[in-house]
Tab-separated table of C-alpha atoms in Angstrom:
chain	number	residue	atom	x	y	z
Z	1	UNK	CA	-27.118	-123.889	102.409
Z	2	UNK	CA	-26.287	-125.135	106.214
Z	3	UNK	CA	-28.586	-124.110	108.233
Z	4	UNK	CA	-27.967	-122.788	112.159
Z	5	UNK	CA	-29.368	-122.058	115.684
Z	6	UNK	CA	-30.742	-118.871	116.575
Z	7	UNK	CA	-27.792	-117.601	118.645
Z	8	UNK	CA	-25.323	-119.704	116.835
Z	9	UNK	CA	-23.853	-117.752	114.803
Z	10	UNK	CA	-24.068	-114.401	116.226
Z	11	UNK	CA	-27.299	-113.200	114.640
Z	12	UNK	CA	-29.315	-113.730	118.302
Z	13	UNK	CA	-26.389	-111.735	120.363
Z	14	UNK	CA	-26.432	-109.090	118.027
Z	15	UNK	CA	-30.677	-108.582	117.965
Z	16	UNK	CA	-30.255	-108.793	121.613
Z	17	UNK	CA	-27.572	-106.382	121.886
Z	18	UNK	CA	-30.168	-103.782	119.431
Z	19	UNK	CA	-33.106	-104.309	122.010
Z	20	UNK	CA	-30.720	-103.882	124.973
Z	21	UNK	CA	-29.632	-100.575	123.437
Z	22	UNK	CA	-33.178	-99.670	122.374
Z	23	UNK	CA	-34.285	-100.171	126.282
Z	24	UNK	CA	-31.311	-97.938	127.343
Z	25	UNK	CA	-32.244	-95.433	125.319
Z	26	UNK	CA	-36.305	-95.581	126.215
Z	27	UNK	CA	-35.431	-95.666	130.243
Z	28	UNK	CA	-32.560	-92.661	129.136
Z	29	UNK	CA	-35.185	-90.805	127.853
Z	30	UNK	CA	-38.199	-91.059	130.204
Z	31	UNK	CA	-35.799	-89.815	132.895
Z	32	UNK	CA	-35.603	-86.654	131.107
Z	33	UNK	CA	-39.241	-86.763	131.200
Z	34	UNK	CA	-41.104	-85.243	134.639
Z	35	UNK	CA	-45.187	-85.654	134.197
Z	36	UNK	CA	-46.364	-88.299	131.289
Z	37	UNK	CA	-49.908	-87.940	130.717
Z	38	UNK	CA	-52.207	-90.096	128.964
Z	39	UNK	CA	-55.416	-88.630	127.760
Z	40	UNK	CA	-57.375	-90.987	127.192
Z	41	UNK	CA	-61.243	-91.846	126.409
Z	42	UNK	CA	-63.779	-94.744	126.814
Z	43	UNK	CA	-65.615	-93.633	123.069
Z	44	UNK	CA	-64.461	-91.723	120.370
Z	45	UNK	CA	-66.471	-88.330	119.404
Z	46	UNK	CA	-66.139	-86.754	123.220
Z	47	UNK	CA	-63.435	-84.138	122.150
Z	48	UNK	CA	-60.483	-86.248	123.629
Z	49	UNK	CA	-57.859	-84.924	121.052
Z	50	UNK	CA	-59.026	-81.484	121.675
Z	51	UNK	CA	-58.270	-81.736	125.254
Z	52	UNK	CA	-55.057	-82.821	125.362
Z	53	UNK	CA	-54.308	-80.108	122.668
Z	54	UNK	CA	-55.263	-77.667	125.237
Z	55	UNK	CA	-53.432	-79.124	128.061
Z	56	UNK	CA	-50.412	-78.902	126.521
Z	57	UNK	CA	-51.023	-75.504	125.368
Z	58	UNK	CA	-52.158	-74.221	128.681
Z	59	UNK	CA	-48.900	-76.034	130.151
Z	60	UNK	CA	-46.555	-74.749	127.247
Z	61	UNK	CA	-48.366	-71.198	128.127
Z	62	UNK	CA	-47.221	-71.066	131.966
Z	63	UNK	CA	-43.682	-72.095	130.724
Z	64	UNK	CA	-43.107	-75.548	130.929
Z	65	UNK	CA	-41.420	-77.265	128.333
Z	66	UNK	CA	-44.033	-79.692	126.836
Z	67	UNK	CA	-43.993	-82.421	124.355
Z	68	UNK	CA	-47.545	-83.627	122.767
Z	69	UNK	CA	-47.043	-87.327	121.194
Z	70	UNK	CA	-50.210	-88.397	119.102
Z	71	UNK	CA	-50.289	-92.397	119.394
Z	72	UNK	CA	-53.693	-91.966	117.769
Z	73	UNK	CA	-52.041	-94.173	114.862
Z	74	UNK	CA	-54.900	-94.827	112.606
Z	75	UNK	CA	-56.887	-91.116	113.247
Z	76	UNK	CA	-53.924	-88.532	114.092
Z	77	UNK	CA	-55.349	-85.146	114.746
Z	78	UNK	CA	-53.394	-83.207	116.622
Z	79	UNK	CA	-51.532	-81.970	113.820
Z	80	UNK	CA	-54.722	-80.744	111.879
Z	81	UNK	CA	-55.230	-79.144	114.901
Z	82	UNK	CA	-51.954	-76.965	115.443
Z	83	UNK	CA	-51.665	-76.137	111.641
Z	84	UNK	CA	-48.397	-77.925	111.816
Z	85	UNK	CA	-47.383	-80.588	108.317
Z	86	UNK	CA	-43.958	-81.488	106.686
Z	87	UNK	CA	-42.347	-84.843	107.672
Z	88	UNK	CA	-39.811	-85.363	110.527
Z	89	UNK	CA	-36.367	-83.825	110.441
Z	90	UNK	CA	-33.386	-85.868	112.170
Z	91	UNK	CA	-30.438	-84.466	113.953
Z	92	UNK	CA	-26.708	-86.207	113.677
Z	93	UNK	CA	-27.359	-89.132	116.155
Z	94	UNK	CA	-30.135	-90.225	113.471
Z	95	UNK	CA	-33.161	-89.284	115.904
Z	96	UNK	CA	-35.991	-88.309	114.849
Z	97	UNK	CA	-36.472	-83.986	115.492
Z	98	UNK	CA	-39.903	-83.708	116.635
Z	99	UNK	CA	-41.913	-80.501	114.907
Z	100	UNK	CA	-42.029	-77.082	116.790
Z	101	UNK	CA	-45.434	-75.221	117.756
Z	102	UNK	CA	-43.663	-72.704	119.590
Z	103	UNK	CA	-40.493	-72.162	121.634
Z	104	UNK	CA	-42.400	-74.373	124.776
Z	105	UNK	CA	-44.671	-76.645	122.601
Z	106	UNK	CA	-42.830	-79.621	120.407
Z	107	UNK	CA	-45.313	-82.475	118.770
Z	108	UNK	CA	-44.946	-85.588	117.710
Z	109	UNK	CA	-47.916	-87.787	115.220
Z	110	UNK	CA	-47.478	-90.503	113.077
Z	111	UNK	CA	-48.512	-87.996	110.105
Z	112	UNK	CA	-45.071	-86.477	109.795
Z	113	UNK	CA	-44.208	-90.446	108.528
Z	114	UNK	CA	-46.366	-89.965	106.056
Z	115	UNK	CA	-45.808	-88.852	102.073
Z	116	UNK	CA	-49.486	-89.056	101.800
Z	117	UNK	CA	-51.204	-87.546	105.370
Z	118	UNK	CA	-54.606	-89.300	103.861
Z	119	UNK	CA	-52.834	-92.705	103.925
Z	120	UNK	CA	-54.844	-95.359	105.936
Z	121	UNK	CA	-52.272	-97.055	108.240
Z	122	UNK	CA	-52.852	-100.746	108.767
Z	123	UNK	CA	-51.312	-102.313	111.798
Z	124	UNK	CA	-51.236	-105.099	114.145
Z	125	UNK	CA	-51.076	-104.069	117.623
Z	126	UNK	CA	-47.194	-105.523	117.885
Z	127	UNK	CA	-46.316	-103.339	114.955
Z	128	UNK	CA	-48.038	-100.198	116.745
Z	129	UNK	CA	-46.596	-101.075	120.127
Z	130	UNK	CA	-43.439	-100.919	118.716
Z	131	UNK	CA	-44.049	-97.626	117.031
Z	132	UNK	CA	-44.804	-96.171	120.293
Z	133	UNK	CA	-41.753	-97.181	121.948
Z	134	UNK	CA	-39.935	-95.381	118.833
Z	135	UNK	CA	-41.936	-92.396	119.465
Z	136	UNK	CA	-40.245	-91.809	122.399
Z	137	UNK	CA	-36.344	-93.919	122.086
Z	138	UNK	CA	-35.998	-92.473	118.548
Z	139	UNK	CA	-37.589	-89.309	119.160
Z	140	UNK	CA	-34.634	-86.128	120.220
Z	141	UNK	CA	-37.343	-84.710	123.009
Z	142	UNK	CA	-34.549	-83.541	125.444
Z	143	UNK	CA	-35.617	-82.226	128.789
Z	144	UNK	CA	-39.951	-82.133	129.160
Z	145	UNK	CA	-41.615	-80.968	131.978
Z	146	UNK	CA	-44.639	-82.276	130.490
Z	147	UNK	CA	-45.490	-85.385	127.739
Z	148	UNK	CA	-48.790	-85.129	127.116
Z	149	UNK	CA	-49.982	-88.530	125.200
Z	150	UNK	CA	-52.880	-88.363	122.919
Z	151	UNK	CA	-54.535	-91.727	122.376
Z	152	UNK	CA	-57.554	-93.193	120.619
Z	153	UNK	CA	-60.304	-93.856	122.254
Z	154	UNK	CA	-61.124	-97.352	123.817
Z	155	UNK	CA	-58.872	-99.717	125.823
Z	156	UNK	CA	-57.476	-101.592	123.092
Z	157	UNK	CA	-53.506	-101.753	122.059
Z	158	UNK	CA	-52.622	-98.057	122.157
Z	159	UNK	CA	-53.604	-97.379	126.025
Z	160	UNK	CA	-52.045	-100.466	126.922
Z	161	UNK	CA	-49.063	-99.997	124.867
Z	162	UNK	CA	-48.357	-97.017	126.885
Z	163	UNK	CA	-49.095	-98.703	130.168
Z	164	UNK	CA	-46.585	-100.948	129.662
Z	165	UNK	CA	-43.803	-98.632	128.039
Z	166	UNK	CA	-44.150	-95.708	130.788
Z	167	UNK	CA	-44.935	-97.351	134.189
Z	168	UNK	CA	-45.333	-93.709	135.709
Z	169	UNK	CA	-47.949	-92.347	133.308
Z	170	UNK	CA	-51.218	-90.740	134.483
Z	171	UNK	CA	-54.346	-90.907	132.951
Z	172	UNK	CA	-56.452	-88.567	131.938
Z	173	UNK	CA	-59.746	-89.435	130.965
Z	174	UNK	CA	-61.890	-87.270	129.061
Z	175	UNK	CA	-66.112	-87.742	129.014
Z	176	UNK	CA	-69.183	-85.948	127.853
Z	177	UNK	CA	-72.229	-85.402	130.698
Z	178	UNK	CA	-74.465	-88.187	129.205
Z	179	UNK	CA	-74.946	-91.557	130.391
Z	180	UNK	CA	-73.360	-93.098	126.986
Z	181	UNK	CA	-70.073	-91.481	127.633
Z	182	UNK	CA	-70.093	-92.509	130.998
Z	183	UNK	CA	-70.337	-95.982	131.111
Z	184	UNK	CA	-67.727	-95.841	128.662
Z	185	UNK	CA	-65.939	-94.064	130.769
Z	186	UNK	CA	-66.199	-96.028	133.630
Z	187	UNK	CA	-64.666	-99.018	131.460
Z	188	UNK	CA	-61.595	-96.576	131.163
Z	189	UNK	CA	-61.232	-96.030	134.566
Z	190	UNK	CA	-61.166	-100.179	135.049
Z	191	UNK	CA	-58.763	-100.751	132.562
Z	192	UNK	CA	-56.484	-98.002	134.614
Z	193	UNK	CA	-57.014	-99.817	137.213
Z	194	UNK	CA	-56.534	-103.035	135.845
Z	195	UNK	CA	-53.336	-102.367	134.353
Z	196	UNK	CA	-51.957	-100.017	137.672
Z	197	UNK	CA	-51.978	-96.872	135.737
Z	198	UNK	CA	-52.420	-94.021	137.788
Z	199	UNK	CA	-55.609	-91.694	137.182
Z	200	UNK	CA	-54.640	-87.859	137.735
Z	201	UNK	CA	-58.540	-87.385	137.324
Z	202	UNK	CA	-61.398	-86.830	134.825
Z	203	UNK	CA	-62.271	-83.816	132.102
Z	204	UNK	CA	-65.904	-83.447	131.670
Z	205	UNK	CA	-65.951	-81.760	127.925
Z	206	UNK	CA	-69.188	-79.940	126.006
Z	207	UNK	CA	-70.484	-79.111	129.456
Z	208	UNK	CA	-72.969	-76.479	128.300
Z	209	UNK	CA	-73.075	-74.104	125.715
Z	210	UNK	CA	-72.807	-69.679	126.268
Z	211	UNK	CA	-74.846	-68.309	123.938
Z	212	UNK	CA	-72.656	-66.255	121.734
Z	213	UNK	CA	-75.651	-63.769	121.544
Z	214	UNK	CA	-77.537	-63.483	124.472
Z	215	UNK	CA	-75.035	-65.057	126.803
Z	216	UNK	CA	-77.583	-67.649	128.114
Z	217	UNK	CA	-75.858	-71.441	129.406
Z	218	UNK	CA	-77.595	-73.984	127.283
Z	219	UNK	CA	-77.407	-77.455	128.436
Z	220	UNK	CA	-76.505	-79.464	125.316
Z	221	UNK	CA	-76.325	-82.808	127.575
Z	222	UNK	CA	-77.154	-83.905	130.879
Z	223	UNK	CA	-75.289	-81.660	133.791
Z	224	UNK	CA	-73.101	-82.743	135.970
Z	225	UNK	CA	-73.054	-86.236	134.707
Z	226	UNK	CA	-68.462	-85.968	135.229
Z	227	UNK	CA	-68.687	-84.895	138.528
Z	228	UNK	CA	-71.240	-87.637	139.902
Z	229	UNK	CA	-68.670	-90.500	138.175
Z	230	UNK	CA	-65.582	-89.012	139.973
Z	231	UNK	CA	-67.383	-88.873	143.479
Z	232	UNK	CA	-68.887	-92.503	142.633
Z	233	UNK	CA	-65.474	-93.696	141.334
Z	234	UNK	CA	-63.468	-91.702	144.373
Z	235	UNK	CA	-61.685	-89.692	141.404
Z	236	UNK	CA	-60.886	-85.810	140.867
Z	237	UNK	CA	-62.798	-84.069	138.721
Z	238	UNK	CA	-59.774	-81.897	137.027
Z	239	UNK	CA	-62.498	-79.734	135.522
Z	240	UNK	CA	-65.360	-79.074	132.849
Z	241	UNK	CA	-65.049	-77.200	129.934
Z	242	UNK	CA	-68.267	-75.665	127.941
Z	243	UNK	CA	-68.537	-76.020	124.464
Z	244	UNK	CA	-67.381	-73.432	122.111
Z	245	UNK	CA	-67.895	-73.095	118.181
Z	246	UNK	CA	-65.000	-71.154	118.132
Z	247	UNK	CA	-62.498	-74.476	119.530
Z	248	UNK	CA	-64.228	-75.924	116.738
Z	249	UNK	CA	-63.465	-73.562	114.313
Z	250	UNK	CA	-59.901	-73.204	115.527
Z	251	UNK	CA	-59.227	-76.784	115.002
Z	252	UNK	CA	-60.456	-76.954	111.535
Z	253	UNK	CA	-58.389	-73.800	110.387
Z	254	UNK	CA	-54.921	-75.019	112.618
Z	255	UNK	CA	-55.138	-72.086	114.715
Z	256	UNK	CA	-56.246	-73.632	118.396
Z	257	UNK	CA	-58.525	-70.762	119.958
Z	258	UNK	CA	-56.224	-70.259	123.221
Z	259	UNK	CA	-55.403	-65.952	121.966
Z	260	UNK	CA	-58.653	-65.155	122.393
Z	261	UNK	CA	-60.140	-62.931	125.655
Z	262	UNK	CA	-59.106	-64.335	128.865
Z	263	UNK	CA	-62.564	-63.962	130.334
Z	264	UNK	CA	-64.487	-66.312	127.599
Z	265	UNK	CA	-65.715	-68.875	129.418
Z	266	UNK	CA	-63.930	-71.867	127.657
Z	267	UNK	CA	-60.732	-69.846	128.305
Z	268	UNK	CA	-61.085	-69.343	132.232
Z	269	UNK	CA	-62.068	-73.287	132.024
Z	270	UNK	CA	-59.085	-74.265	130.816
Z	271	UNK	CA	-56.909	-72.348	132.825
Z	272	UNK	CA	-59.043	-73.815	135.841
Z	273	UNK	CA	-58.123	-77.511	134.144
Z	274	UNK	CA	-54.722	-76.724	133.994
Z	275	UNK	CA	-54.371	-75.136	137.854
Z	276	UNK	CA	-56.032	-78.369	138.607
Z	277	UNK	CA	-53.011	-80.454	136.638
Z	278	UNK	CA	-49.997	-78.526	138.147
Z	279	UNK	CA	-51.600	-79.082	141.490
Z	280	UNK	CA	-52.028	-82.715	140.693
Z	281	UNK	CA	-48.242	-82.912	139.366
Z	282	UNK	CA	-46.513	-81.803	142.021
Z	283	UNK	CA	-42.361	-80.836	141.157
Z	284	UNK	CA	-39.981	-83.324	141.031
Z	285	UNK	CA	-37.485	-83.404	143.970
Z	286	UNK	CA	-34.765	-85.306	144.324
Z	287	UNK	CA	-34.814	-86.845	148.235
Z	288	UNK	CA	-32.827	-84.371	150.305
Z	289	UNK	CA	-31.161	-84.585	153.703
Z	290	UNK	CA	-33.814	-84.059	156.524
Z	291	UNK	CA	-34.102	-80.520	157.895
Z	292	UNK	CA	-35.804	-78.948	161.065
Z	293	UNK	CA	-38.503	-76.633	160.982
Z	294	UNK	CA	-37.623	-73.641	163.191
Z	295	UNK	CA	-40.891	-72.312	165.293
Z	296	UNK	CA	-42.258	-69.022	163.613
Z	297	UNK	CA	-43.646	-65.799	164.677
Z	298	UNK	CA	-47.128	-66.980	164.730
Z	299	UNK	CA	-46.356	-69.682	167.554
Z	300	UNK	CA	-44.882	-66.710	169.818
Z	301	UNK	CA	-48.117	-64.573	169.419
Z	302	UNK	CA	-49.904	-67.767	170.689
Z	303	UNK	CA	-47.609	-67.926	173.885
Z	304	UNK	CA	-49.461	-64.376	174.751
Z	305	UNK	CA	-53.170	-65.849	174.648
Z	306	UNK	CA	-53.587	-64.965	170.704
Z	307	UNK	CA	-55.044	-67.982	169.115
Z	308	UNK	CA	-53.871	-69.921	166.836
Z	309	UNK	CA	-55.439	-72.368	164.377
Z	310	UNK	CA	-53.615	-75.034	162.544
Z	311	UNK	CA	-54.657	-77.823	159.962
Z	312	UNK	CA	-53.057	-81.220	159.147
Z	313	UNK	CA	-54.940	-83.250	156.088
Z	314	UNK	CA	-55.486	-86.783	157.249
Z	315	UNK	CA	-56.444	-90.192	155.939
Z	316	UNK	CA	-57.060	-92.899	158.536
Z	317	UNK	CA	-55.717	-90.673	161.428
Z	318	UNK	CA	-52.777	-89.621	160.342
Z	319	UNK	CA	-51.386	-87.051	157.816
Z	320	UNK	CA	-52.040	-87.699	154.632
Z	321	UNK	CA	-49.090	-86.942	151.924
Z	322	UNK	CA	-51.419	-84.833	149.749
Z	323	UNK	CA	-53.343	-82.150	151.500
Z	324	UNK	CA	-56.075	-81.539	148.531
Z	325	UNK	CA	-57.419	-85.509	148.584
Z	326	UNK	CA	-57.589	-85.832	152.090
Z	327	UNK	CA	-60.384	-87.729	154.075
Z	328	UNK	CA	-60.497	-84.954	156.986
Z	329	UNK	CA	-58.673	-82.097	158.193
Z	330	UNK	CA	-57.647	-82.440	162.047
Z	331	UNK	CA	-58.249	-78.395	162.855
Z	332	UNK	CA	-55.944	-78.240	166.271
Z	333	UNK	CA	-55.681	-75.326	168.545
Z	334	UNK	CA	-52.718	-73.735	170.305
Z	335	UNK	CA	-52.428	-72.147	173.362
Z	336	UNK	CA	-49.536	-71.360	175.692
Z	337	UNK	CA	-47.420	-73.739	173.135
Z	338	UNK	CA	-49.362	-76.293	173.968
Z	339	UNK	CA	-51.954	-78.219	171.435
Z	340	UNK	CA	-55.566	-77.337	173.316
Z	341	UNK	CA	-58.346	-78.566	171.289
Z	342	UNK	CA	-58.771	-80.985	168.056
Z	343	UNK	CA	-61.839	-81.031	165.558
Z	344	UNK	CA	-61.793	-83.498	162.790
Z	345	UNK	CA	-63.176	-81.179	159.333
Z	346	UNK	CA	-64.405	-82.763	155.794
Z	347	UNK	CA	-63.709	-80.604	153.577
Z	348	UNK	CA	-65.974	-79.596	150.670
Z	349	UNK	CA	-65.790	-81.324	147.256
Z	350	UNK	CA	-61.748	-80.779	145.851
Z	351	UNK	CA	-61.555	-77.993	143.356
Z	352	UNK	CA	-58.763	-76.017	142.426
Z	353	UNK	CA	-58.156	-72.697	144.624
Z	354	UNK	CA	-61.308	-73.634	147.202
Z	355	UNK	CA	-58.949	-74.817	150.144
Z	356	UNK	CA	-57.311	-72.085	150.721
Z	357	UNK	CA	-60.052	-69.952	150.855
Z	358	UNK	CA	-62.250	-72.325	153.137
Z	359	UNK	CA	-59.302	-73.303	155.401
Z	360	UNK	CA	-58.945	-69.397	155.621
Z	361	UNK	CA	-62.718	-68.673	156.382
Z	362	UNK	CA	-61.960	-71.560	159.133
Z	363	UNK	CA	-59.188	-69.182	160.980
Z	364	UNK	CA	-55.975	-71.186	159.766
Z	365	UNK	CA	-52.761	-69.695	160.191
Z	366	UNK	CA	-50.725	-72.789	159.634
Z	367	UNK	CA	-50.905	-76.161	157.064
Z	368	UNK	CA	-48.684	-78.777	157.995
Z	369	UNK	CA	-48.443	-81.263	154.900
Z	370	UNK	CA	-46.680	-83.987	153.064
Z	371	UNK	CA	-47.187	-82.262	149.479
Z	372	UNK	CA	-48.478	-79.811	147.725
Z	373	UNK	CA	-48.069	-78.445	144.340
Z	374	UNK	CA	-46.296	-74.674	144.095
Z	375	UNK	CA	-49.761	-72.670	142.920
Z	376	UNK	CA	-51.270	-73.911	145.694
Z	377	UNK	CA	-48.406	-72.919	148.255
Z	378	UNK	CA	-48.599	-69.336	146.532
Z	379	UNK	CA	-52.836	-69.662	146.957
Z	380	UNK	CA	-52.386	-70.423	150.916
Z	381	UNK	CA	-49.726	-67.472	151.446
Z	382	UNK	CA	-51.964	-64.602	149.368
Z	383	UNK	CA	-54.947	-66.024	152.326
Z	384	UNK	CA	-52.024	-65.113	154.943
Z	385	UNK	CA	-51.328	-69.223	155.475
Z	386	UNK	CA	-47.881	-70.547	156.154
Z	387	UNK	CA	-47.617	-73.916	154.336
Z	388	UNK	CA	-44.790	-76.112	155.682
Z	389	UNK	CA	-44.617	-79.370	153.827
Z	390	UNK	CA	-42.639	-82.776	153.357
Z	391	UNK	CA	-43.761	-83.458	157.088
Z	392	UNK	CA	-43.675	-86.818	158.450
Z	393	UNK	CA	-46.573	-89.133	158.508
Z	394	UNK	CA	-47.442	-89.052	162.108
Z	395	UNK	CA	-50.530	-88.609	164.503
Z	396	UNK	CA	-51.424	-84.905	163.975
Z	397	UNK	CA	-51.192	-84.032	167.774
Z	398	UNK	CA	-47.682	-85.167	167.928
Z	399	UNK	CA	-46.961	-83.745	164.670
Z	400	UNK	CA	-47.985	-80.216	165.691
Z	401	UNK	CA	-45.884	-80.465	169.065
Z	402	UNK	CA	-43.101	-81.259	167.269
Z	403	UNK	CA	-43.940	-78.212	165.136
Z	404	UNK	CA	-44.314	-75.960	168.154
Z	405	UNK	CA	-41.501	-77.228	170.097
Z	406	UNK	CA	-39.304	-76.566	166.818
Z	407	UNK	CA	-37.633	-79.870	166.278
Z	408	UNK	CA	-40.220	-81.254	163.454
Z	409	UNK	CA	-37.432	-82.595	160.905
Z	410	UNK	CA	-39.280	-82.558	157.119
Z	411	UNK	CA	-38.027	-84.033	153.891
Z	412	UNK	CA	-38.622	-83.465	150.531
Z	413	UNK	CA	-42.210	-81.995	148.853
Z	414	UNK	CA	-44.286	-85.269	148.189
Z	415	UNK	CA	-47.309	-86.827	147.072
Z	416	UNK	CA	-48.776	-90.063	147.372
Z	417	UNK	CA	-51.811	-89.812	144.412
């Protein structure tokens, strides 16, 4: 037989027009995609899959439309976890349907491949790289506020896999209080960094146990071991959730325990953890003509003598495009129209809902702001706080004047994390 090129006789234009398409399709796809976040862990056995179940039912349960893709190739567990089996369905375009939790919640695992769900799966990290790709090109997702990515722990093929298919991704990156888990998880946070993934924050799980009897905290680990490794790494703590036999329990039997009371203590965590995740994933905006902010009734009642308190979040003197991760707040008073007075404010450690309430219990009538997330908006105006946002990044005196004078043009809602 004669033997050719690569290329020669069509067979290398016609590969190369299947991984042009395939790229189409991926970038097509992520587009329709908002937040992508990666959950990720430095050692297995620290709940990982457990919280990213959770996230995207706490997300799916305000509304958004979420998709949860297991890339946990080897271990999937997510479907164990919702109670959901049966292979993959396709639709008429020969994409892959992905299986429904409910009418917010779609998930996608390498299990629904699979005759035999206790078949070992033996790969080589290009063969699970391009799996992962599939997951999302092949998969019909549609429009997600939310993909929430479930990978093994470590910082092998998987993580990186995903780093390199969805530039914009966020990790996650779940720990246990002891010193094990930690510097484990430190080596997560380095390969984020290595790689230029994005870290939304850390998840400190098992952090305590409520006696289901007497209702007494037992520490089953150190304390506070998450919170000391996000101040030392300059990371948020997103938030800690306690150990519960009944998440546990839920898992093993496919029914996640999210119906339960909403004052168990796991329960209020999580919806803490995912305040803390809409605040970090602020809305998408597409960049809109620049618009004036009209002077409002509170800068009249200063003309009279009434004071009037306003704070701009700042990093390196000048406003900061995110007001929760801020390295001071200037606090500037007002009087006859006029800025009077300036004190630069650091503000207590970030947690979700505290700001408001402190910048309150500091006199604030006004925020000025690059971004901020919509709960945290609603937060400022039930403390009687107007909230103006997509503001320039300026020095905060000037910035207020403009403010006060009426002719401070702001642009879209943004975020620089």
């Amino acid at each position: 037989m004669g033997s050719c090129e690569k290329g020669s006789c069509g067979h290398g234009g016609a590969e190369k027009n299947a991984a042009s398409q395939e790229e189409e399709q991926l970038h097509r796809q992520l587009q329709q995609i908002q937040h992508k976040l990666l959950v990720m862990s430095g050692k297995g056995g620290v709940g990982k899959s457990s919280v990213a179940v959770y996230i995207a039912l706490g997300l799916a349960n305000r509304g958004y439309k979420v998709g949860l893709m297991d890339v946990d190739l080897h271990g999937p567990s997510t479907p164990r976890m919702l109670g959901i089996t049966g292979m993959f369905g396709m639709d008429e375009h020969k994409r892959l349907i992905p299986h429904r939790y409910n009418e917010n919640l779609e998930v996608v695992s390498i299990e629904y491949l699979l005759e035999d769900r206790d078949s070992a799966v033996i790969w080589r990290g290009p063969i699970k790289h391009g799996v992962i790709k599939q997951f999302i090109s092949e998969v019909n997702w549609g429009k997600l506020d939310y993909l929430v990515i479930d990978c093994p722990p470590g910082t092998g093929d998987e993580p990186l896999s995903v780093a390199q298919t969805i530039p914009d991704a966020h990790a996650v990156i779940v720990t246990t209080p002891q010193e094990v888990a930690l510097a484990d998880v430190r080596k997560s946070i380095n390969f984020c960094r290595k790689v230029q993934m994005s870290i939304l924050g850390l998840v400190e799980n098992m952090d305590g146990l409520v006696c289901p009897h007497c209702g007494k905290e037992i520490d089953l680990f150190r304390r506070g071991g998450g919170r000391r490794t996000a101040e030392r790494m300059q990371l948020t703590l997103l938030g800690s959730l306690p150990f519960d036999p009944r998440v546990v329990e839920g898992g093993d039997a496919g029914r996640p325990f999210m119906e339960g009371p909403s004052d168990t203590p796991f329960i209020q965590a999580v919806n803490r953890l995912i305040d803390a995740v809409e605040e970090r994933c602020l809305p998408a905006e597409a960049p809109t003509a620049a618009k004036t902010v009209a002077a409002k009734p509170e800068v009249a009642s200063a003309a009279g003598g009434n004071a009037l308190k306003v704070a701009i979040p700042t990093a390196q003197g000048v406003l900061c495009n995110h007001f929760g991760h801020c390295e001071q707040f200037a606090i500037l008073s007002v009087k006859d129209g006029r800025v009077d007075g300036r004190e630069w404010v650091t503000p207590p450690p970030h947690e979700p809902g505290l700001l408001p309430r402190w910048l309150a219990n500091q006199g604030i009538k006004v925020v000025i702001s690059g971004g901020m997330g919509q709960r945290a908006i609603s937060q400022f105006a039930e403390q009687g706080i107007r909230v103006v946002t997509g503001a320039p990044v300026m020095d905060p005196d000037a910035l207020l004047q403009k403010y006060l004078d009426g002719s401070l043009e702001t642009g879209p809602n943004v975020c620089d994390h």
